[in-house]
Amino acid sequence: MNTKMILVNDQKNIDEVMQEAGAVIKAGGLVAFPTETVYGLGGDALNEASSEKIYRAKGRPSDNPLIVHISRWEDLLLITREVPPLAKQLSDAFWPGPFTMVLKKSDRVPLTTTGGLDTVAVRMPGHQAALAFIKAAGGFVAAPSANTSGKPSPTLAQHVWEDMNGKIEMILDGGAVGIGVESTILDLTGEVPVILRPGSVTEQMIREVSGKVETDQALSSTDSEEPPKAPGMKYRHYAPKGRMTILSGDSSQVMEEINRRLKADREAGEKTGVIAAEESASRYHADVVKSAGARGDEGAAARQLYRILREFDEDGVTVIYSEAFSSNGIGQAVMNRLLKAAGHHIEYLNEE
Ligand code: TXA
Ligand code: MG
């Protein structure tokens, strides 16, 4: 298959482009598109065969449900059985935006789209091109992140091209995404809302609307008895090829310890990489050092993390060390993804 890549920023014939992309979806094809979080791999959410194509293109297990993207609030009522008042309040607060709600699904949504579950995850993205595309596609676009399963989510159209060229009909290129980590997922099917995946809409922001909110305990540890409630969170996503370790603690101590290990690794013939704050990046003696932005700027780290992980793979890095980031705001989502990339391998240096 020939994959067509089309720019959507400042495009004069944008309506035509969207009509063309929408027609691909209506005909059962796949189109990758930009959102404010990461690029999505879109298909018709109400068409079983389209969802099957999505799983195949990603190499994703079909028990891992897809998020349904909508462009109008009313459309939520067509694909859900029950919209509790809290869902209305939360969507008033966070839609369009990086926020996904899990609700009971209606019969219109095929089980293939929801990975066999009787619930459906729904999001209205805060991105003009995404909204125009969803409208042109008929209103219901199933879209996981547009990466091959197990790779970091795409934050540039180029990343989508690397993973999906030849497998899908079209890629809409909207440039670099604004946020860089996937949406917050909130399960609203129980008595208390539960965060299944942290994102830039934080626990505190949700609590201000809902009063109560919990976080899925399985997210914070590897040895939890229960599997994570979002099926996708159990897979080892975002994994670079290199062995990765996070070191947390006083920054000069972390730097010293990482440099000590780098020396041994390089002597052992490893190709080494480091993820560091801008302030300390130049002080590491690694083959490849990546700055994730100024210390304390968790938004910058979110925007760059997935690109950095992909670049380590391209560079053939075999051992990676990362400084830990603060868990303020979106920092919680950054640490969640970083921990997954490292297979939860984090060490805490003595903090006196
Ligand atoms: O920011 C995002 O959410 C991006 C963009 C493209 O919108 N999409 C995205 O989709 O991250 P994906 O498929 O890569 O991640 C969806 C996650 C998976 O972990 C999946 O298991 C979970 O959402 N999920 C989907 N439907 C669910 C449901 N009904 N119940 C529980 N978890 C669900
Ligand atoms: Mg994904």
CSV table of C-alpha atoms and ligand atoms in Angstrom, one decimal:
chain,number,residue,atom,x,y,z
A,1,MET,CA,0.0,0.0,0.0
A,2,ASN,CA,1.2,3.5,-0.8
A,3,THR,CA,1.0,5.7,2.3
A,4,LYS,CA,0.2,9.3,1.5
A,5,MET,CA,1.6,12.0,3.7
A,6,ILE,CA,-0.2,15.4,3.7
A,7,LEU,CA,0.6,18.6,5.6
A,8,VAL,CA,-2.3,20.1,7.5
A,9,ASN,CA,-0.8,23.3,8.9
A,10,ASP,CA,-1.5,26.5,7.0
A,11,GLN,CA,-2.9,24.4,4.2
A,12,LYS,CA,-5.1,26.5,1.9
A,13,ASN,CA,-7.2,23.6,0.7
A,14,ILE,CA,-7.6,22.2,4.2
A,15,ASP,CA,-11.3,21.4,3.6
A,16,GLU,CA,-10.5,19.3,0.6
A,17,VAL,CA,-7.8,17.4,2.5
A,18,MET,CA,-10.2,16.7,5.4
A,19,GLN,CA,-12.8,15.4,2.9
A,20,GLU,CA,-10.3,13.1,1.4
A,21,ALA,CA,-9.1,11.8,4.8
A,22,GLY,CA,-12.7,11.4,5.9
A,23,ALA,CA,-13.6,9.4,2.8
A,24,VAL,CA,-10.7,7.0,3.6
A,25,ILE,CA,-12.2,6.3,7.0
A,26,LYS,CA,-15.8,6.0,5.7
A,27,ALA,CA,-14.5,3.4,3.2
A,28,GLY,CA,-13.0,1.4,6.0
A,29,GLY,CA,-9.3,2.6,5.7
A,30,LEU,CA,-6.9,4.0,8.2
A,31,VAL,CA,-5.6,7.6,8.6
A,32,ALA,CA,-3.0,8.8,11.2
A,33,PHE,CA,-3.7,12.3,12.5
A,34,PRO,CA,-2.2,14.8,14.9
A,35,THR,CA,-3.8,15.5,18.3
A,36,GLU,CA,-2.5,17.7,21.2
A,37,THR,CA,-1.1,14.6,23.0
A,38,VAL,CA,0.4,12.2,20.5
A,39,TYR,CA,-0.4,11.1,16.9
A,40,GLY,CA,-3.4,8.8,16.6
A,41,LEU,CA,-4.1,5.9,14.2
A,42,GLY,CA,-7.7,6.5,13.2
A,43,GLY,CA,-10.3,4.1,11.8
A,44,ASP,CA,-14.1,4.1,11.9
A,45,ALA,CA,-15.0,3.2,15.5
A,46,LEU,CA,-18.4,1.8,14.5
A,47,ASN,CA,-16.9,-0.6,11.9
A,48,GLU,CA,-15.6,-3.8,13.3
A,49,ALA,CA,-13.4,-4.5,10.2
A,50,SER,CA,-11.7,-1.0,10.7
A,51,SER,CA,-10.8,-1.8,14.3
A,52,GLU,CA,-9.4,-5.1,13.3
A,53,LYS,CA,-7.2,-3.3,10.7
A,54,ILE,CA,-5.9,-1.0,13.5
A,55,TYR,CA,-4.9,-3.9,15.7
A,56,ARG,CA,-3.1,-5.5,12.7
A,57,ALA,CA,-1.3,-2.3,11.6
A,58,LYS,CA,0.0,-1.8,15.2
A,59,GLY,CA,0.7,-5.4,15.9
A,60,ARG,CA,-1.4,-4.9,19.0
A,61,PRO,CA,-3.2,-7.6,21.0
A,62,SER,CA,-6.9,-7.3,20.3
A,63,ASP,CA,-7.8,-7.4,24.0
A,64,ASN,CA,-6.4,-3.9,24.3
A,65,PRO,CA,-9.3,-1.5,23.7
A,66,LEU,CA,-9.2,1.6,21.5
A,67,ILE,CA,-10.2,5.1,22.5
A,68,VAL,CA,-13.2,6.5,20.5
A,69,HIS,CA,-12.6,10.2,19.5
A,70,ILE,CA,-15.6,12.5,19.0
A,71,SER,CA,-16.0,16.1,18.0
A,72,ARG,CA,-19.3,17.0,19.6
A,73,TRP,CA,-20.7,16.5,23.1
A,74,GLU,CA,-24.0,15.1,21.8
A,75,ASP,CA,-22.2,12.2,20.1
A,76,LEU,CA,-21.2,10.9,23.5
A,77,LEU,CA,-24.8,10.1,24.1
A,78,LEU,CA,-25.0,7.8,21.0
A,79,ILE,CA,-22.1,5.5,22.0
A,80,THR,CA,-22.7,5.3,25.8
A,81,ARG,CA,-25.6,3.7,27.8
A,82,GLU,CA,-25.4,6.1,30.7
A,83,VAL,CA,-23.8,9.5,31.2
A,84,PRO,CA,-23.6,10.3,34.9
A,85,PRO,CA,-23.9,14.0,35.8
A,86,LEU,CA,-20.2,13.9,36.8
A,87,ALA,CA,-19.2,12.9,33.3
A,88,LYS,CA,-21.0,16.1,32.1
A,89,GLN,CA,-19.2,18.3,34.6
A,90,LEU,CA,-15.8,16.7,33.8
A,91,SER,CA,-16.2,17.1,30.1
A,92,ASP,CA,-17.3,20.8,30.6
A,93,ALA,CA,-14.1,21.3,32.5
A,94,PHE,CA,-11.6,19.3,30.3
A,95,TRP,CA,-13.1,18.9,26.8
A,96,PRO,CA,-11.9,19.4,24.2
A,97,GLY,CA,-8.6,18.3,25.7
A,98,PRO,CA,-6.2,15.6,26.8
A,99,PHE,CA,-8.8,13.8,28.9
A,100,THR,CA,-10.5,10.4,28.3
A,101,MET,CA,-13.6,9.0,30.1
A,102,VAL,CA,-14.5,5.3,30.4
A,103,LEU,CA,-18.3,4.8,30.4
A,104,LYS,CA,-20.7,2.0,29.8
A,105,LYS,CA,-20.9,1.4,26.0
A,106,SER,CA,-24.1,1.4,23.9
A,107,ASP,CA,-24.8,-1.4,21.3
A,108,ARG,CA,-23.6,0.9,18.5
A,109,VAL,CA,-20.0,0.3,19.5
A,110,PRO,CA,-18.7,-3.1,18.4
A,111,LEU,CA,-16.9,-5.2,20.9
A,112,THR,CA,-13.9,-5.3,18.6
A,113,THR,CA,-13.4,-1.6,19.2
A,114,THR,CA,-13.6,-2.1,23.0
A,115,GLY,CA,-11.4,-5.2,23.1
A,116,GLY,CA,-14.4,-7.2,24.3
A,117,LEU,CA,-15.3,-4.9,27.2
A,118,ASP,CA,-18.8,-3.5,27.8
A,119,THR,CA,-17.3,-0.1,28.5
A,120,VAL,CA,-15.9,2.4,26.0
A,121,ALA,CA,-13.2,5.1,26.4
A,122,VAL,CA,-14.1,8.4,24.8
A,123,ARG,CA,-12.1,11.6,24.2
A,124,MET,CA,-12.7,14.9,22.4
A,125,PRO,CA,-9.3,16.1,21.5
A,126,GLY,CA,-8.3,19.8,21.8
A,127,HIS,CA,-6.7,20.1,18.3
A,128,GLN,CA,-8.3,21.9,15.4
A,129,ALA,CA,-7.1,19.5,12.7
A,130,ALA,CA,-8.1,16.5,14.8
A,131,LEU,CA,-11.6,17.9,15.3
A,132,ALA,CA,-12.1,18.7,11.6
A,133,PHE,CA,-10.9,15.2,10.6
A,134,ILE,CA,-13.2,13.5,13.1
A,135,LYS,CA,-16.2,15.5,11.7
A,136,ALA,CA,-15.2,14.7,8.1
A,137,ALA,CA,-14.9,11.0,9.1
A,138,GLY,CA,-18.4,10.7,10.3
A,139,GLY,CA,-18.0,11.6,14.0
A,140,PHE,CA,-16.5,8.4,15.6
A,141,VAL,CA,-12.9,7.7,15.1
A,142,ALA,CA,-11.2,4.8,17.0
A,143,ALA,CA,-7.6,5.8,17.6
A,144,PRO,CA,-4.8,4.3,19.6
A,145,SER,CA,-1.4,6.0,19.5
A,146,ALA,CA,0.0,5.6,15.9
A,147,ASN,CA,3.1,3.6,16.9
A,148,THR,CA,3.9,0.0,16.4
A,149,SER,CA,3.0,-1.8,19.6
A,150,GLY,CA,5.8,-1.6,22.2
A,151,LYS,CA,7.4,1.5,20.7
A,152,PRO,CA,7.1,5.0,22.1
A,153,SER,CA,4.1,7.0,21.0
A,154,PRO,CA,4.7,9.2,18.0
A,155,THR,CA,5.1,13.0,18.7
A,156,LEU,CA,6.1,13.8,15.0
A,157,ALA,CA,4.6,12.7,11.7
A,158,GLN,CA,8.0,11.3,10.9
A,159,HIS,CA,7.7,8.8,13.8
A,160,VAL,CA,4.3,7.7,12.3
A,161,TRP,CA,6.0,7.3,8.9
A,162,GLU,CA,8.7,5.1,10.4
A,163,ASP,CA,6.2,2.7,12.0
A,164,MET,CA,3.2,2.8,9.5
A,165,ASN,CA,4.6,3.5,6.1
A,166,GLY,CA,3.0,0.9,3.7
A,167,LYS,CA,0.5,-0.2,6.3
A,168,ILE,CA,-2.1,2.6,6.2
A,169,GLU,CA,-3.6,4.9,3.6
A,170,MET,CA,-2.7,8.3,4.9
A,171,ILE,CA,-0.8,10.4,7.4
A,172,LEU,CA,-1.9,13.9,8.3
A,173,ASP,CA,1.2,15.9,9.2
A,174,GLY,CA,0.4,18.6,11.8
A,175,GLY,CA,4.0,19.0,13.0
A,176,ALA,CA,5.2,18.4,16.5
A,177,VAL,CA,2.5,17.7,19.1
A,178,GLY,CA,2.0,20.2,22.0
A,179,ILE,CA,1.9,17.9,25.0
A,180,GLY,CA,3.8,14.7,24.2
A,181,VAL,CA,2.3,12.2,26.5
A,182,GLU,CA,-1.1,10.5,26.1
A,183,SER,CA,-4.3,11.7,27.6
A,184,THR,CA,-5.4,11.1,31.2
A,185,ILE,CA,-7.8,8.2,31.4
A,186,LEU,CA,-10.6,8.3,34.0
A,187,ASP,CA,-12.9,5.3,34.7
A,188,LEU,CA,-16.4,6.5,35.6
A,189,THR,CA,-18.1,3.2,35.8
A,190,GLY,CA,-17.6,2.6,39.5
A,191,GLU,CA,-18.7,4.6,42.6
A,192,VAL,CA,-15.5,6.6,42.8
A,193,PRO,CA,-13.7,7.8,39.6
A,194,VAL,CA,-10.4,6.0,39.1
A,195,ILE,CA,-7.4,7.3,37.1
A,196,LEU,CA,-6.3,4.4,34.9
A,197,ARG,CA,-3.5,6.4,33.2
A,198,PRO,CA,-2.0,9.7,34.4
A,199,GLY,CA,-1.7,12.6,31.9
A,200,SER,CA,-1.6,16.3,31.8
A,201,VAL,CA,-5.1,16.6,33.4
A,202,THR,CA,-3.9,15.8,36.9
A,203,GLU,CA,-5.5,14.1,39.9
A,204,GLN,CA,-5.7,17.4,41.6
A,205,MET,CA,-7.5,19.0,38.6
A,206,ILE,CA,-10.0,16.2,38.6
A,207,ARG,CA,-10.5,16.3,42.3
A,208,GLU,CA,-11.5,20.0,42.0
A,209,VAL,CA,-14.4,18.9,39.9
A,210,SER,CA,-15.3,15.5,41.3
A,211,GLY,CA,-14.5,15.8,45.0
A,212,LYS,CA,-13.3,12.2,45.1
A,213,VAL,CA,-10.8,10.4,42.8
A,214,GLU,CA,-8.5,7.5,43.2
A,215,THR,CA,-5.5,6.2,41.1
A,216,ASP,CA,-5.3,2.6,40.0
A,217,GLN,CA,-2.9,1.1,42.5
A,218,ALA,CA,-1.5,-1.3,39.9
A,219,LEU,CA,0.2,1.7,38.2
A,220,SER,CA,2.6,2.5,40.9
A,221,SER,CA,4.2,-0.9,41.5
A,222,THR,CA,5.3,-3.9,39.6
A,223,ASP,CA,4.3,-6.4,42.3
A,224,SER,CA,0.7,-5.4,42.6
A,225,GLU,CA,-1.6,-8.4,42.9
A,226,GLU,CA,-4.2,-6.9,40.6
A,227,PRO,CA,-3.5,-6.2,36.9
A,228,PRO,CA,-4.0,-2.6,35.8
A,229,LYS,CA,-7.6,-1.7,35.0
A,230,ALA,CA,-6.7,-0.2,31.6
A,231,PRO,CA,-5.7,-3.4,29.7
A,232,GLY,CA,-3.0,-1.5,27.8
A,233,MET,CA,-1.1,-0.5,30.9
A,234,LYS,CA,0.0,-4.1,31.6
A,235,TYR,CA,2.1,-4.3,28.5
A,236,ARG,CA,5.7,-3.2,28.5
A,237,HIS,CA,5.2,-0.1,26.4
A,238,TYR,CA,7.6,2.8,25.6
A,239,ALA,CA,10.5,0.4,25.8
A,240,PRO,CA,13.8,1.5,24.2
A,241,LYS,CA,16.1,-1.3,23.1
A,242,GLY,CA,18.8,-0.3,25.6
A,243,ARG,CA,18.7,-1.4,29.2
A,244,MET,CA,17.5,1.6,31.2
A,245,THR,CA,17.9,2.7,34.8
A,246,ILE,CA,16.5,5.8,36.5
A,247,LEU,CA,18.6,7.3,39.4
A,248,SER,CA,16.8,9.5,41.9
A,249,GLY,CA,18.3,11.7,44.6
A,250,ASP,CA,20.5,14.7,45.2
A,251,SER,CA,21.5,15.9,41.7
A,252,SER,CA,25.3,16.1,42.2
A,253,GLN,CA,25.2,12.6,43.8
A,254,VAL,CA,23.1,11.3,40.9
A,255,MET,CA,25.6,12.8,38.4
A,256,GLU,CA,28.6,11.3,40.2
A,257,GLU,CA,27.0,7.8,40.3
A,258,ILE,CA,25.9,7.9,36.7
A,259,ASN,CA,29.3,9.0,35.5
A,260,ARG,CA,30.9,6.2,37.6
A,261,ARG,CA,28.7,3.6,36.0
A,262,LEU,CA,29.2,5.1,32.5
A,263,LYS,CA,32.9,4.6,32.8
A,264,ALA,CA,32.5,0.9,33.6
A,265,ASP,CA,29.9,0.4,30.9
A,266,ARG,CA,32.0,2.1,28.2
A,267,GLU,CA,35.0,0.0,29.2
A,268,ALA,CA,32.7,-3.1,28.8
A,269,GLY,CA,32.0,-2.0,25.2
A,270,GLU,CA,28.5,-0.6,25.8
A,271,LYS,CA,27.1,2.3,23.8
A,272,THR,CA,25.8,4.6,26.5
A,273,GLY,CA,23.0,7.2,26.7
A,274,VAL,CA,21.8,9.7,29.4
A,275,ILE,CA,18.6,11.7,29.8
A,276,ALA,CA,19.3,14.7,31.9
A,277,ALA,CA,18.1,18.2,32.7
A,278,GLU,CA,19.6,21.0,30.6
A,279,GLU,CA,21.6,22.3,33.6
A,280,SER,CA,23.5,19.0,34.0
A,281,ALA,CA,23.5,17.5,30.5
A,282,SER,CA,27.0,18.8,29.6
A,283,ARG,CA,28.6,17.1,32.6
A,284,TYR,CA,27.9,13.5,31.7
A,285,HIS,CA,30.5,11.4,29.9
A,286,ALA,CA,28.2,9.3,27.8
A,287,ASP,CA,28.2,8.5,24.0
A,288,VAL,CA,24.9,10.3,23.7
A,289,VAL,CA,23.4,12.8,26.1
A,290,LYS,CA,19.9,14.1,25.6
A,291,SER,CA,18.6,17.2,27.4
A,292,ALA,CA,14.9,16.9,28.4
A,293,GLY,CA,14.7,20.7,29.1
A,294,ALA,CA,15.3,22.9,32.1
A,295,ARG,CA,15.1,21.3,35.5
A,296,GLY,CA,11.6,21.8,36.9
A,297,ASP,CA,10.1,22.2,33.4
A,298,GLU,CA,8.1,19.0,33.4
A,299,GLY,CA,6.1,20.1,30.3
A,300,ALA,CA,9.3,20.3,28.3
A,301,ALA,CA,10.2,16.8,29.5
A,302,ALA,CA,6.8,15.5,28.4
A,303,ARG,CA,7.2,17.0,24.9
A,304,GLN,CA,10.6,15.4,24.4
A,305,LEU,CA,10.6,12.1,26.2
A,306,TYR,CA,9.3,9.9,23.4
A,307,ARG,CA,11.5,11.5,20.7
A,308,ILE,CA,14.5,11.0,22.9
A,309,LEU,CA,13.7,7.3,23.5
A,310,ARG,CA,13.3,6.8,19.7
A,311,GLU,CA,16.6,8.5,19.0
A,312,PHE,CA,18.4,6.2,21.4
A,313,ASP,CA,17.2,3.3,19.4
A,314,GLU,CA,18.4,4.9,16.1
A,315,ASP,CA,21.8,5.6,17.7
A,316,GLY,CA,22.1,1.9,18.8
A,317,VAL,CA,22.4,2.9,22.5
A,318,THR,CA,22.6,-0.3,24.7
A,319,VAL,CA,22.7,1.2,28.2
A,320,ILE,CA,20.6,4.2,29.3
A,321,TYR,CA,20.6,6.2,32.5
A,322,SER,CA,18.0,8.8,33.3
A,323,GLU,CA,17.8,11.4,36.0
A,324,ALA,CA,14.4,11.3,37.8
A,325,PHE,CA,11.9,14.1,37.3
A,326,SER,CA,9.7,15.8,39.8
A,327,SER,CA,6.1,14.5,40.0
A,328,ASN,CA,4.5,18.0,39.9
A,329,GLY,CA,1.6,18.4,37.5
A,330,ILE,CA,2.4,16.6,34.2
A,331,GLY,CA,5.6,15.3,35.9
A,332,GLN,CA,3.5,12.4,37.3
A,333,ALA,CA,2.7,11.3,33.7
A,334,VAL,CA,6.4,11.7,32.7
A,335,MET,CA,7.6,9.6,35.6
A,336,ASN,CA,4.9,7.0,34.8
A,337,ARG,CA,6.1,6.6,31.2
A,338,LEU,CA,9.8,6.8,32.2
A,339,LEU,CA,9.3,4.0,34.8
A,340,LYS,CA,7.6,1.8,32.1
A,341,ALA,CA,10.4,2.5,29.7
A,342,ALA,CA,12.9,1.4,32.4
A,343,GLY,CA,10.8,-1.7,33.3
A,344,HIS,CA,10.4,-0.1,36.7
A,345,HIS,CA,14.1,-0.1,37.3
A,346,ILE,CA,14.7,2.9,39.6
A,347,GLU,CA,17.3,3.3,42.3
A,348,TYR,CA,17.1,5.8,45.1
A,349,LEU,CA,20.5,7.2,46.2
A,350,ASN,CA,20.9,8.2,49.8
A,351,GLU,CA,19.3,11.5,50.3
A,352,GLU,CA,20.7,13.1,53.4
B,1,TXA,O1,-3.8,10.8,24.1
B,1,TXA,C1,-4.4,9.7,23.8
B,1,TXA,O2,-5.2,9.1,24.5
B,1,TXA,C2,-4.0,9.1,22.4
B,1,TXA,C3,-4.4,10.0,21.3
B,1,TXA,C4,-4.2,9.4,20.0
B,1,TXA,O3,-5.8,10.3,21.5
B,1,TXA,N1,-4.5,7.7,22.3
B,1,TXA,C5,-4.0,6.7,23.1
B,1,TXA,O4,-4.6,5.5,22.8
B,1,TXA,O5,-3.1,6.8,23.9
B,1,TXA,P1,-3.9,4.1,23.2
B,1,TXA,O6,-4.7,3.0,22.5
B,1,TXA,O7,-2.5,4.1,22.8
B,1,TXA,O8,-4.1,3.9,24.7
B,1,TXA,C6,-5.4,3.7,25.1
B,1,TXA,C7,-5.4,3.1,26.5
B,1,TXA,C8,-4.9,1.7,26.6
B,1,TXA,O9,-4.1,1.5,27.7
B,1,TXA,C9,-6.2,0.9,26.7
B,1,TXA,O10,-6.1,-0.3,27.4
B,1,TXA,C10,-7.1,1.9,27.5
B,1,TXA,O11,-6.8,3.2,27.0
B,1,TXA,N2,-8.5,1.7,27.4
B,1,TXA,C11,-9.2,1.9,26.2
B,1,TXA,N3,-10.5,1.6,26.4
B,1,TXA,C12,-10.7,1.2,27.7
B,1,TXA,C13,-11.8,0.7,28.5
B,1,TXA,N4,-13.0,0.6,28.0
B,1,TXA,N5,-11.5,0.4,29.8
B,1,TXA,C14,-10.3,0.6,30.3
B,1,TXA,N6,-9.2,1.0,29.6
B,1,TXA,C15,-9.4,1.3,28.3
B,2,MG,MG,-0.5,3.7,22.9
